Structures are given as structure tokens and as C-alpha cells.
XYZ file of C-alpha atoms in Angstrom:
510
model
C 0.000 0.000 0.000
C 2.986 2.436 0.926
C 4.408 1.497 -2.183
C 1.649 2.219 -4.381
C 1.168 5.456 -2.407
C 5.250 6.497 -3.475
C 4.411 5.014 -7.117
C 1.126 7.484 -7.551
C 3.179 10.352 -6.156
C 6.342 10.020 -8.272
C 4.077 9.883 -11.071
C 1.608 13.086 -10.071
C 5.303 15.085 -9.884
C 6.779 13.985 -12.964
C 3.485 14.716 -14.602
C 3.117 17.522 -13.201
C 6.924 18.824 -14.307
C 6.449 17.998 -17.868
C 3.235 19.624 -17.847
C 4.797 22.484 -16.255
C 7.229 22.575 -19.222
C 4.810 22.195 -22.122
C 4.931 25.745 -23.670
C 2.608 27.803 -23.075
C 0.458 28.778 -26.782
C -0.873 32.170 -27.386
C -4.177 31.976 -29.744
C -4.633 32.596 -33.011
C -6.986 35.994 -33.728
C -9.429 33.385 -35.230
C -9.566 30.926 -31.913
C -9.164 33.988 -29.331
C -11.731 33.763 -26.939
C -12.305 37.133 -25.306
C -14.886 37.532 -22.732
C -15.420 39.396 -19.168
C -14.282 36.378 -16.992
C -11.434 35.822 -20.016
C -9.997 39.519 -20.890
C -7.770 40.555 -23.366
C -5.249 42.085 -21.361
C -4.222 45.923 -22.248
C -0.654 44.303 -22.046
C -1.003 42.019 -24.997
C -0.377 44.529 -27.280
C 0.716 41.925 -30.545
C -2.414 40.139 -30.264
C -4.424 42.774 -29.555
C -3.166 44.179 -33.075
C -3.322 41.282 -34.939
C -7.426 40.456 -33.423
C -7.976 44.273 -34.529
C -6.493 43.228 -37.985
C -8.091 40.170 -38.366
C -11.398 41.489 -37.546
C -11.298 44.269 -40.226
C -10.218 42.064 -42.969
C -13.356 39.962 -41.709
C -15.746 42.226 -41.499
C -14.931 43.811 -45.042
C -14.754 40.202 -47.038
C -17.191 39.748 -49.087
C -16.319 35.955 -49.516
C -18.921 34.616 -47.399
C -18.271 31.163 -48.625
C -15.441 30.892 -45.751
C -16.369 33.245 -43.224
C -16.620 30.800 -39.876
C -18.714 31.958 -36.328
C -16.323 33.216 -34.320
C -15.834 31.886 -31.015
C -15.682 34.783 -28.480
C -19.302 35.552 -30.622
C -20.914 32.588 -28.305
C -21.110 34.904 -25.317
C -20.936 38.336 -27.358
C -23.116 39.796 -29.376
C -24.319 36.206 -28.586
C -25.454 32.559 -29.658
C -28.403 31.594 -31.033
C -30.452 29.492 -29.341
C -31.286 26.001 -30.375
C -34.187 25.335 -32.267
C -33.907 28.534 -34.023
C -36.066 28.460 -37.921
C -34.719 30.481 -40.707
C -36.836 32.245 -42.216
C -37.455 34.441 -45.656
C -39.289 37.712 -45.065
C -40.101 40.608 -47.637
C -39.804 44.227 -46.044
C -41.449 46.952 -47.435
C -39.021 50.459 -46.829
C -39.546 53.510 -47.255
C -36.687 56.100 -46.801
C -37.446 60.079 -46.683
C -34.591 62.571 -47.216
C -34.024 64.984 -44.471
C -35.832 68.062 -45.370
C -33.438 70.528 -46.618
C -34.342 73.681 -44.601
C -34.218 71.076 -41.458
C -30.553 69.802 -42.586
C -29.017 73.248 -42.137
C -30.325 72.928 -38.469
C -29.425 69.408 -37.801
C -26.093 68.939 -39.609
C -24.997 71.105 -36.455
C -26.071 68.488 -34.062
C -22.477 67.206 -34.341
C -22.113 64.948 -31.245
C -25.320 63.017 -32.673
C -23.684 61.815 -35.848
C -26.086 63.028 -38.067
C -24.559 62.577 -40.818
C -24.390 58.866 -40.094
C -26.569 56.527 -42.278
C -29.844 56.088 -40.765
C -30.948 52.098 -40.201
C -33.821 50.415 -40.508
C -34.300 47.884 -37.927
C -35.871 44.919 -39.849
C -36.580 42.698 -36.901
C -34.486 40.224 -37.700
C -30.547 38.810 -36.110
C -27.986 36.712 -38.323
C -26.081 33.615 -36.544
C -22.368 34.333 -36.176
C -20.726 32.241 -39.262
C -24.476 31.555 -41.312
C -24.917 33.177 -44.589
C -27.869 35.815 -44.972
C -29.100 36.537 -48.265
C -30.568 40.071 -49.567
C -32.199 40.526 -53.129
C -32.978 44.015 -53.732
C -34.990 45.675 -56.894
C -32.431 45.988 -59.734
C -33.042 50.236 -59.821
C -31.546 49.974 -55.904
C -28.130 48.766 -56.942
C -26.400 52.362 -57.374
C -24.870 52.174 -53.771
C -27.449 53.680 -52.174
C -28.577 50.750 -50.055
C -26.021 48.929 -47.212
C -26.591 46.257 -45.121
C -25.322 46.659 -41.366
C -25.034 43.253 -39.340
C -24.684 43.959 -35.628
C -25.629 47.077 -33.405
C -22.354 47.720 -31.180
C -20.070 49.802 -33.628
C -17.747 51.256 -30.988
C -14.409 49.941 -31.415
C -12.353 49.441 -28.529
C -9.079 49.701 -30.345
C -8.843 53.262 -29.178
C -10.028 56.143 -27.156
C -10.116 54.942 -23.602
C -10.939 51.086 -24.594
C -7.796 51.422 -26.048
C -6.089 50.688 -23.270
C -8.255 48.541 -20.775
C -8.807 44.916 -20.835
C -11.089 43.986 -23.401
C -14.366 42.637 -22.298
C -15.884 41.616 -25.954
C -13.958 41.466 -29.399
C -12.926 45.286 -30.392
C -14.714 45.105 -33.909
C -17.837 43.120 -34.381
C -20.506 45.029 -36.872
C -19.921 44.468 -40.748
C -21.459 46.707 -43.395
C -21.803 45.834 -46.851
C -23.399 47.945 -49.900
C -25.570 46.207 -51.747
C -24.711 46.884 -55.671
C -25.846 43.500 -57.324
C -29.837 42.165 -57.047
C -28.491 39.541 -54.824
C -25.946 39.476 -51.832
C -24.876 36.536 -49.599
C -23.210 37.856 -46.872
C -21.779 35.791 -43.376
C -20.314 37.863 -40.296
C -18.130 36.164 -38.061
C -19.894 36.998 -35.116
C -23.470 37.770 -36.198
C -25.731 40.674 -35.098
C -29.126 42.480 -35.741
C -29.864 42.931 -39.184
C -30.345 46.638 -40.432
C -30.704 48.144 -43.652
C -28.959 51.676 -44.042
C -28.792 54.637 -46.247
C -27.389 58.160 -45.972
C -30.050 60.808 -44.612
C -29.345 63.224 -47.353
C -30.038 60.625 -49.679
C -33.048 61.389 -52.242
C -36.759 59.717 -51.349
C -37.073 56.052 -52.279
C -39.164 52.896 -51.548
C -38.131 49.342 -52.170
C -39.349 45.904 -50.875
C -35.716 44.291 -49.474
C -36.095 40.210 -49.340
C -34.131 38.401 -46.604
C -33.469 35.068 -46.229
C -31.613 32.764 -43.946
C -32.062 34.859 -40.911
C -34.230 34.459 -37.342
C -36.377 36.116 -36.357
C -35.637 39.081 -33.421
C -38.012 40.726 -30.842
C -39.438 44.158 -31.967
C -41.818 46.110 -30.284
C -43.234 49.499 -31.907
C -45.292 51.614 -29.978
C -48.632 51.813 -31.111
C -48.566 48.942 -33.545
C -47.175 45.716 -31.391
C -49.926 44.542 -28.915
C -48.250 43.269 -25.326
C -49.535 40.138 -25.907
C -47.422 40.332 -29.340
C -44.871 41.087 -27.304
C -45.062 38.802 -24.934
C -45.376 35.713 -27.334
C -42.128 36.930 -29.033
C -40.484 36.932 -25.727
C -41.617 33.628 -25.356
C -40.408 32.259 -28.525
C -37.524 34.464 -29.162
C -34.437 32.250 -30.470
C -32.424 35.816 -30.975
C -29.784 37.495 -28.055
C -30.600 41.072 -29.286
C -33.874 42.946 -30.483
C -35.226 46.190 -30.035
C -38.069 48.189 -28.617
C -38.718 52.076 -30.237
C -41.437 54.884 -30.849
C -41.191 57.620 -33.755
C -38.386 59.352 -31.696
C -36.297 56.591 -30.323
C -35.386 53.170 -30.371
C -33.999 50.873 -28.002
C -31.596 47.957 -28.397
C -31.246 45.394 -25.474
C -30.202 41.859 -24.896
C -33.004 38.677 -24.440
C -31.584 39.128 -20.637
C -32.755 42.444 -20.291
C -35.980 42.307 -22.695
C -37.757 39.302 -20.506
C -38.129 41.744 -17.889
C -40.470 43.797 -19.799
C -44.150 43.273 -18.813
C -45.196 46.272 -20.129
C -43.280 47.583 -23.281
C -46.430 50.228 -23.583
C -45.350 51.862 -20.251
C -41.794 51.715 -20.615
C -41.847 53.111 -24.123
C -44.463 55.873 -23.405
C -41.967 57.008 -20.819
C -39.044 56.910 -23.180
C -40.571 59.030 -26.140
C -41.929 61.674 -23.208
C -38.329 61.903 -22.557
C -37.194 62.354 -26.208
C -40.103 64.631 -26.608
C -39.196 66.573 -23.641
C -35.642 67.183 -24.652
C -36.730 68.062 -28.416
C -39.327 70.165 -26.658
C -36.467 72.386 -24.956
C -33.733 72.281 -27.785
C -36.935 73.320 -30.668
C -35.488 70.242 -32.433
C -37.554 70.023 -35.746
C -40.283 67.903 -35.954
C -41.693 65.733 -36.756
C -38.224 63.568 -36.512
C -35.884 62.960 -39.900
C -35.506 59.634 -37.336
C -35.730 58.556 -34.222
C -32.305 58.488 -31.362
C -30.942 55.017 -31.085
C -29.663 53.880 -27.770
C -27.416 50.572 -27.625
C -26.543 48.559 -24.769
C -23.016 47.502 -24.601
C -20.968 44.803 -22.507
C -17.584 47.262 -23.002
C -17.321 50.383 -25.150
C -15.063 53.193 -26.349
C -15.392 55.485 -23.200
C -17.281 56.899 -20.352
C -20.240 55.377 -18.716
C -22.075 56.578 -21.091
C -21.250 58.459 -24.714
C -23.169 60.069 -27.114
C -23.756 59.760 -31.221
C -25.871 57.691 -33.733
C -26.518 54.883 -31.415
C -26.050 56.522 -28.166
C -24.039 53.816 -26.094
C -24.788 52.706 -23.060
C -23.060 50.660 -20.479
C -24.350 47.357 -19.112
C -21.904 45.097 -17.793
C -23.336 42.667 -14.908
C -19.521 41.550 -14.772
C -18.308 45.248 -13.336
C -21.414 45.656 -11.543
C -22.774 48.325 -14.148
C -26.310 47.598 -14.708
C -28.066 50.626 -16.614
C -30.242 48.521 -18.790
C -31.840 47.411 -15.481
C -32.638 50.669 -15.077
C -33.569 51.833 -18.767
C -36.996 49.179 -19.114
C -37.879 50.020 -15.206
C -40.065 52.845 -14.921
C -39.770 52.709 -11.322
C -36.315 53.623 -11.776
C -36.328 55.465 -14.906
C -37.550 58.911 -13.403
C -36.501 58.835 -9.894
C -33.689 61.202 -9.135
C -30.368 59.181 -8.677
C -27.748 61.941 -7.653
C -26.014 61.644 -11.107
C -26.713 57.961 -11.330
C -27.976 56.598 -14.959
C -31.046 58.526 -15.126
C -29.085 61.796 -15.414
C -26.475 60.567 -18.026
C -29.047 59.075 -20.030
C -30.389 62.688 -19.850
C -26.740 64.178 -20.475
C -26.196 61.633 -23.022
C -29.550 62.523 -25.233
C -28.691 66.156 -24.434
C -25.357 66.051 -26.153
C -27.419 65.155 -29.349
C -28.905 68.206 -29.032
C -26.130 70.359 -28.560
C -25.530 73.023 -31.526
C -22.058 73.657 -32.474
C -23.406 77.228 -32.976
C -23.637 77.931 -29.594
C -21.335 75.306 -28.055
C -18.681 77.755 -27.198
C -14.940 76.354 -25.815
C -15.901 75.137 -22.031
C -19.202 74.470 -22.750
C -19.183 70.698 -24.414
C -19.723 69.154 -21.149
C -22.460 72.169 -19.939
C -25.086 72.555 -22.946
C -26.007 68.751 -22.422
C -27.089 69.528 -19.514
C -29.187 72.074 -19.787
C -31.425 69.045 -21.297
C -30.648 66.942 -17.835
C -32.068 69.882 -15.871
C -34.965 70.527 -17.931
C -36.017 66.713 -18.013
C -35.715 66.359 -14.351
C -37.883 70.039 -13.739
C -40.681 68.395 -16.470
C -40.799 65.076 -15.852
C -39.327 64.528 -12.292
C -41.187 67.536 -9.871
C -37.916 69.046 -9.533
C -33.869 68.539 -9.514
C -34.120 67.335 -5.838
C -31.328 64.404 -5.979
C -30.549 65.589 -9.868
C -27.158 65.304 -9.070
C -24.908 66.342 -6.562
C -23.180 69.122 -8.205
C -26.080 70.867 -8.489
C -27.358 71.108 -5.029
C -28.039 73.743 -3.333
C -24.743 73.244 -0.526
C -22.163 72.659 -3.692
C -23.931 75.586 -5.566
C -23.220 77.993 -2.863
C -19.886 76.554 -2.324
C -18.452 76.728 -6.006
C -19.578 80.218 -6.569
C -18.455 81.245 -3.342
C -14.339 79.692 -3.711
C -14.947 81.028 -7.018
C -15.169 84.959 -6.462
C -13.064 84.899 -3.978
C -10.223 84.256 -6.329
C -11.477 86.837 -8.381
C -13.503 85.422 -11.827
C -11.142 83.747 -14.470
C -12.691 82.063 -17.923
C -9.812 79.531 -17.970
C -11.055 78.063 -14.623
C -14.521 78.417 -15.431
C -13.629 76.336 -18.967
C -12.476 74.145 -16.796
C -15.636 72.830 -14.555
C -18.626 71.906 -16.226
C -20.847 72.215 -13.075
C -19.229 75.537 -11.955
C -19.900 77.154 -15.738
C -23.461 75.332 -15.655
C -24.373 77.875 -12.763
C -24.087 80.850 -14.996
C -26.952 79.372 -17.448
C -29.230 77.770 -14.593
C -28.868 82.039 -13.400
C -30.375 82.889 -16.930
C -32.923 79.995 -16.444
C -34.229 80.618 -13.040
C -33.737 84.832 -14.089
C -36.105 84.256 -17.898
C -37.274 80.700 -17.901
C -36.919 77.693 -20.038
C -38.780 79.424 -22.231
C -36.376 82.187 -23.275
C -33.712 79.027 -24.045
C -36.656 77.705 -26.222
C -36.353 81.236 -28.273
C -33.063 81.548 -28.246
C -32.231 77.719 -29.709
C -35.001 78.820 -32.281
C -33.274 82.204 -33.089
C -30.212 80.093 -33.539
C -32.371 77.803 -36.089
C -33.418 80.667 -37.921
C -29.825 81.738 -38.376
C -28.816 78.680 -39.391
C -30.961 78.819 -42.323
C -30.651 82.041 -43.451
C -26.567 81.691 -43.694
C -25.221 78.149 -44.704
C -22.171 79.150 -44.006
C -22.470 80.202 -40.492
C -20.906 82.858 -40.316
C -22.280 84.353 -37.587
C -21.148 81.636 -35.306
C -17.420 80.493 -37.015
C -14.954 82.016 -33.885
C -15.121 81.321 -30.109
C -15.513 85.215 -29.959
C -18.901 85.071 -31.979
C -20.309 82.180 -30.302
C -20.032 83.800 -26.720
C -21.440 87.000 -28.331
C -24.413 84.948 -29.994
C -25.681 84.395 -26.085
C -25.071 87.703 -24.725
C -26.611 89.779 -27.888
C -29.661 87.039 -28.556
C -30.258 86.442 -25.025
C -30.097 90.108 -23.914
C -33.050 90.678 -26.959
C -35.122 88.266 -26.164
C -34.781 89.015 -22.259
C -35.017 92.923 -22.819
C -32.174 93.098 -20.696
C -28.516 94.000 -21.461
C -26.843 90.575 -19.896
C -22.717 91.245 -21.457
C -21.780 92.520 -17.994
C -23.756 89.555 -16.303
C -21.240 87.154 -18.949
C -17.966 89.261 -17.915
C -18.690 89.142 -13.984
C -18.631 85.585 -14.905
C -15.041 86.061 -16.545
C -16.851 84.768 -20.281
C -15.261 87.831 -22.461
C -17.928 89.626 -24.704
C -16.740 91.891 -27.523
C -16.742 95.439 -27.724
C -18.818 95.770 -30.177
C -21.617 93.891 -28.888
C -21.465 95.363 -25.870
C -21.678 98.530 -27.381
C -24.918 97.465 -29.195
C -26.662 96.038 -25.799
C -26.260 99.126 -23.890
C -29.294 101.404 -24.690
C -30.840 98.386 -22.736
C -31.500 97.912 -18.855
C -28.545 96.359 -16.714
C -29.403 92.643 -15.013
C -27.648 90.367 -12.220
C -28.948 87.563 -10.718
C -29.602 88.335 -6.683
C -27.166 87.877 -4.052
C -24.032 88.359 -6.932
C -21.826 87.890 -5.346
C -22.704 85.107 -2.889
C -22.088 86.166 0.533
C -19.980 84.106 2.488
């Protein structure tokens, strides 16, 4: 028995030392498997390159014939599940150009991508490696049409993703154009199916024919029933689908959409936000097309970021858990001291933001405007808004403030400490005033192309003190300089026939 104990043992170590000298492999960009229990490491810099290089050769080949599922695509965007039918479906679409006048408005929307080529969700999700087919009418094949497969187009090669550990595979969306009648076309790790065309784009109607796909969850307010809904739920073979009104759309994992009871309540609640914030910034309606908000396991930056989708954190692994928060209306509108509520807020409001009156300091301040105004509309009030803007940090930024003495290179400098000059103009004229003023902008915009009005950081800071003072009937340039925001001579010379204005208690006593 001893013996046969020493035997076992002698053989468990030398086992164990030739398996401790077996070298160790690194994976191939094609066998990788990167999830958030199994991260690419920010050190791995080689493979990291060669997985970003791989993927882009991928997701531009049109040789479907040998495109393979990928298998870090099992747990992101996701597998199928088994049992899922392919199906051939017919969609009718019908794409309007942006009205012109509108364009010269919207084209300044600049952190909301407009320029981007709108999508049209077609309710349906391609398995990673399977080959989808699209047969379009033969007057469609000029290039105007593209196919988009997958919904998370932030790359984590760069920006901040750049250098974390990598969560998901850095490139996963592949976009084709569609130039013959019929295109196969296989993505390595699969996605929601969307067709796309520029917004600018002339008017045009075609019926698109898809086969080989499965069928996704979609629920459109006003058409889908909840017991539609519901049965999809039920039967839904798909990791991704999407919920959305006129004004915005919402992409979530199966995870998140089986909590939804009741997509009517969750979605009326979404598009009174959209319409809120379109309400304030005199967005033009009705909508060239809707916001799209994606949830993401990892993406480029921040908790949150802006553009066409808006991207949105939701990473059970790191403990951030927006979407839980995004379908729960008992969540959704209850102050969270800067929690997701408010960045969804900021996030929608930097869509909104015109680079006409976005002057330098202000990138992170205009959104909010949109934060403030949702929470005053649709919240009672900005009680637990957010911290900064309480009333004991309010008092206690303007106070260390001027008692330095004003300086616009400081106030450039915090976001929450410049957003007190505009909640002064706000709480001095009203939301309403902003609502002329972003029209005034509007009307600008479309009387001069070129913008010339608003080209310098100069002209931009004038734009608030000479529109705002008019529509106010008050001359505000000296309320902008005891700020330390420099107005030029010239406008000030052209405000000052009017009466003076400062907010009460300026300054703040100690």
C-alpha cells in the first residue's frame, strides 16, 4: 500500500513537471476567446493588433463562402439558441430625405452623428458564421442601399478602450453595400440585421427580401400589442432585439428584454423623454428619425457616450447595470444623484447640442441644460438631480470662485461651476427664453449656410449675450464678464441702450 502510495506520487510530480514545461500557446486571432471572466489584457499589445487586424479584414470580405462563427461571438453579441427556424421575409421600406431647410439645423447636431446613415431595424438577427441573403430591386443597386449586421459599432481599439482589458472582441458590426440584385453575406460573429442609407439621400421605396435569418423581438409603440410582445419573448431564439417609438429606439439583450411586462409603459416614458428634450432644444419635428440607444458589454469610453446609437453601459460583470434601469419605470424617473437617469439625460442632451452655440468650455455644460430641464418636467424638480447641483455645492463653487477673483480659464475648466451661470439665466427668464433663443439660432442657421455668424469662439459667446439680452429685454454682457466669459466690444456697445441685469445675491455672501 505504501508502495503504491510512493508510485502514484512520483508519477503526479513527474506529470506535473512535464506539464509544467509544455509551452505555453498564445491563440490565433481566429480561436481567441475574449470575454469578461477571459480579458484581453491591455498588455497584450501583438495580439491585440493582430485580433484588430483580423477582424477588419473579416468584417470587409465579401467571400462569405469561408467566413466561420467566431468563437468569443458565443457569449458576445451572442449565440443563437437552439431550435432557431430560418426564415425568408419581404420588407417593405420607405426612406425620406431629411428636409433641406431642417438639414441646415441638424447637420450642427455634431455629437449626434447626423450625418451617419440612418438604419432600418428589420426585426431580424444573423447567426455568427451563417450566410444571410438580400435581393434588392435591380433600380436599388447604385450604392445607395447597405446592409449593417450587428448594433455595437464602438471599437475598442482606441479612445479609452484602447487601453483597458477587453471585455468583448474590439470590432464586431460588418457593413456591406448592396450593388448587385443579390448578396450573400456571413459575419463572423453575427448581429441584428439593419438596412442603411445616408439621410441626405433622395426619397425612395423598395421591398428588401431576406433570407436565412431568425427572427428578433421588436416592439413598436402603437402597432405591437403586449400580448405580441409577450409571445415573441416567449419564442424568441435571438440574443438582441429592439423596442422604439417615432423618436427613439432601443436595443437590449433577451436578458434584459424578458423583464419587460409592459413595453407600452416603458416606451411611453421613453418618447416623453425624447419629446421633452426636443421640446427644450426646438429640435424640428416631426423627426428625420428617431435616437438610437445601444446597450453595450464594453465600449469606447465613459459610462455613457453620445452619437448615432447613443451607447450605453451594461456590464453585470463590473457591476454596471443601466439597462436594469432603462426598461424600469420605477427607476427610470426617480432622481439618482447623477446615477444613470441623469447621463441618459446628459447623453440625449449632447445630441442636441448646436455647435453654434457650443462655445470652448461648454461641451460638457449645454447637455445639460437638457438633464435639468427633463428632471424640472418630468421629475417635480432637480431634488437628488445630481450632486453638483445642489443647493450646498452651488453655494460653495460660486463662493471659492469669487473669492479668487472670476477667471474664464477656470470656469472652462468645470462643467458644473460654468453650468451655474446658465441655470442664473434659467431661473432669471425661464426655459422658455432658451426655447427662443435655440429657435433664433435655427433661424440663423438657415438664413446663412455658411455660419458665419457663429465660425470664432468670440462670436459664439457674443451669440448668447446679444440674442439672449433681446429676447430678455435686458442687457446681460456685464452679467457674462462678472462671470469672466469675455464679450466683444462691439456687442457690448450694441446692448447698452438696454436695462442692466444680475442675478440676486451676486456675489454670494460668504
Amino acid at each position: 500500500m505504501k508502495y503504491s502510495y510512493l508510485l502514484l506520487t512520483m508519477l503526479t510530480a513527474c506529470t506535473s513537471t512535464v506539464s509544467a514545461q509544455q509551452p505555453v500557446t498564445t491563440p490565433t486571432p481566429e480561436e481567441v476567446i475574449i470575454t469578461p471572466t477571459n480579458r484581453l489584457k491591455g498588455k497584450d499589445s501583438t495580439l491585440r493588433q493582430q485580433v484588430v487586424e483580423w477582424s477588419r479584414k473579416e468584417l470587409v470580405s465579401k467571400d462569405y463562402q469561408h467566413v466561420k462563427a467566431h468563437p468569443s461571438a458565443a457569449w458576445f453579441p451572442g449565440a443563437v439558441k437552439p431550435g432557431a427556424e430560418h426564415i425568408t421575409r419581404t420588407l417593405h421600406i420607405d426612406h425620406k430625405q431629411v428636409n433641406k431647410s431642417d438639414w441646415a439645423v441638424i447637420r450642427k447636431l455634431e455629437s449626434g452623428a447626423p450625418s451617419e446613415a440612418t438604419l432600418y431595424t428589420t426585426g431580424l438577427y444573423a447567426a455568427p458564421g451563417e450566410v444571410v441573403e438580400f435581393t434588392i430591386p435591380a433600380n436599388m443597386t447604385n450604392g445607395m442601399v447597405t446592409v449593417q449586421i450587428g448594433a455595437h459599432s464602438d471599437d475598442l481599439g482606441y479612445w479609452v478602450a484602447g487601453g483597458e482589458d477587453w471585455r468583448r472582441m474590439p470590432e464586431v458590426v460588418k457593413i456591406i453595400t448592396l450593388k448587385e440584385t443579390t448578396t450573400r453575406i456571413a459575419s463572423p460573429f453575427g448581429g441584428l440585421i439593419y438596412i442603411s442609407t445616408l439621410p441626405v439621400v433622395n426619397d425612395w421605396s423598395a421591398d428588401v427580401t431576406i433570407k436565412g435569418a431568425i427572427t428578433a423581438p421588436q416592439f413598436v409603440l402603437g402597432k405591437t400589442t403586449k400580448e405580441e410582445w409577450l409571445q415573441q419573448l416567449k419564442n424568441n431564439k435571438a440574443p438582441w432585439g429592439e423596442m422604439g417609438t417615432d423618436r427613439i429606439i432601443l436595443t437590449l439583450p433577451d436578458s434584459v428584454m424578458q423583464q419587460v411586462t409592459d413595453p407600452e409603459k416603458v416606451m411611453k416614458i421613453w418618447d416623453r423623454i425624447i419629446g421633452g428634450i426636443m421640446e427644450l432644444a426646438q429640435y424640428p419635428q416631426p423627426v428625420y428619425r428617431p435616437q438610437r440607444m445601444v446597450i453595450d458589454e464594453h465600449m469606447g469610453g465613459g459610462y455613457m457616450h453620445s452619437g448615432y446609437p447613443i451607447m450605453v453601459h451594461h456590464s453585470p460583470s463590473t457591476g454596471m447595470l443601466s439597462a436594469n434601469i432603462i426598461v424600469n419605470p420605477e427607476k427610470l424617473l426617480v432622481p439618482s444623484e447623477g446615477g444613470a437617469n441623469w447621463g441618459f439625460f446628459h447623453e440625449i442632451g449632447h445630441n442636441m447640442q448646436s455647435s453654434d452655440w457650443s462655445f470652448e468650455g461648454t461641451g460638457e455644460v449645454g447637455c445639460n441644460f437638457f438633464a435639468l430641464y427633463c428632471f424640472d418636467r418630468l421629475t417635480g424638480g432637480r431634488n437628488g438631480a445630481h450632486e453638483e447641483v445642489s443647493n450646498k455645492r452651488t453655494m460653495e463653487m460660486m463662493q471659492q470662485y469669487f473669492a479668487k477673483g472670476a477667471d474664464f480659464e477656470k470656469w472652462k475648466q468645470d462643467p458644473f461651476l460654468a453650468l451655474i451661470l446658465f441655470r442664473q439665466l434659467q431661473e432669471g427668464f425661464g426655459w422658455e427664453a432658451f426655447k427662443t433663443f435655440f429657435r433664433n439660432c435655427q433661424t440663423l442657421a438657415k438664413q446663412d449656410p455658411t455660419g458665419s455668424y457663429a465660425k470664432t469662439e468670440e462670436q459664439k459667446r457674443d451669440l448668447w449675450a446679444r440674442e439672449f439680452s433681446k429676447i430678455a429685454g435686458r442687457n446681460l454682457a456685464p452679467f457674462f464678464e462678472y462671470w469672466g466669459v469675455p464679450i466683444s466690444s462691439s456687442v457690448k456697445e450694441e446692448l447698452k441702450s438696454l436695462p442692466g441685469w444680475m442675478p440676486y445675491n451676486v456675489p454670494p455672501l460668504p
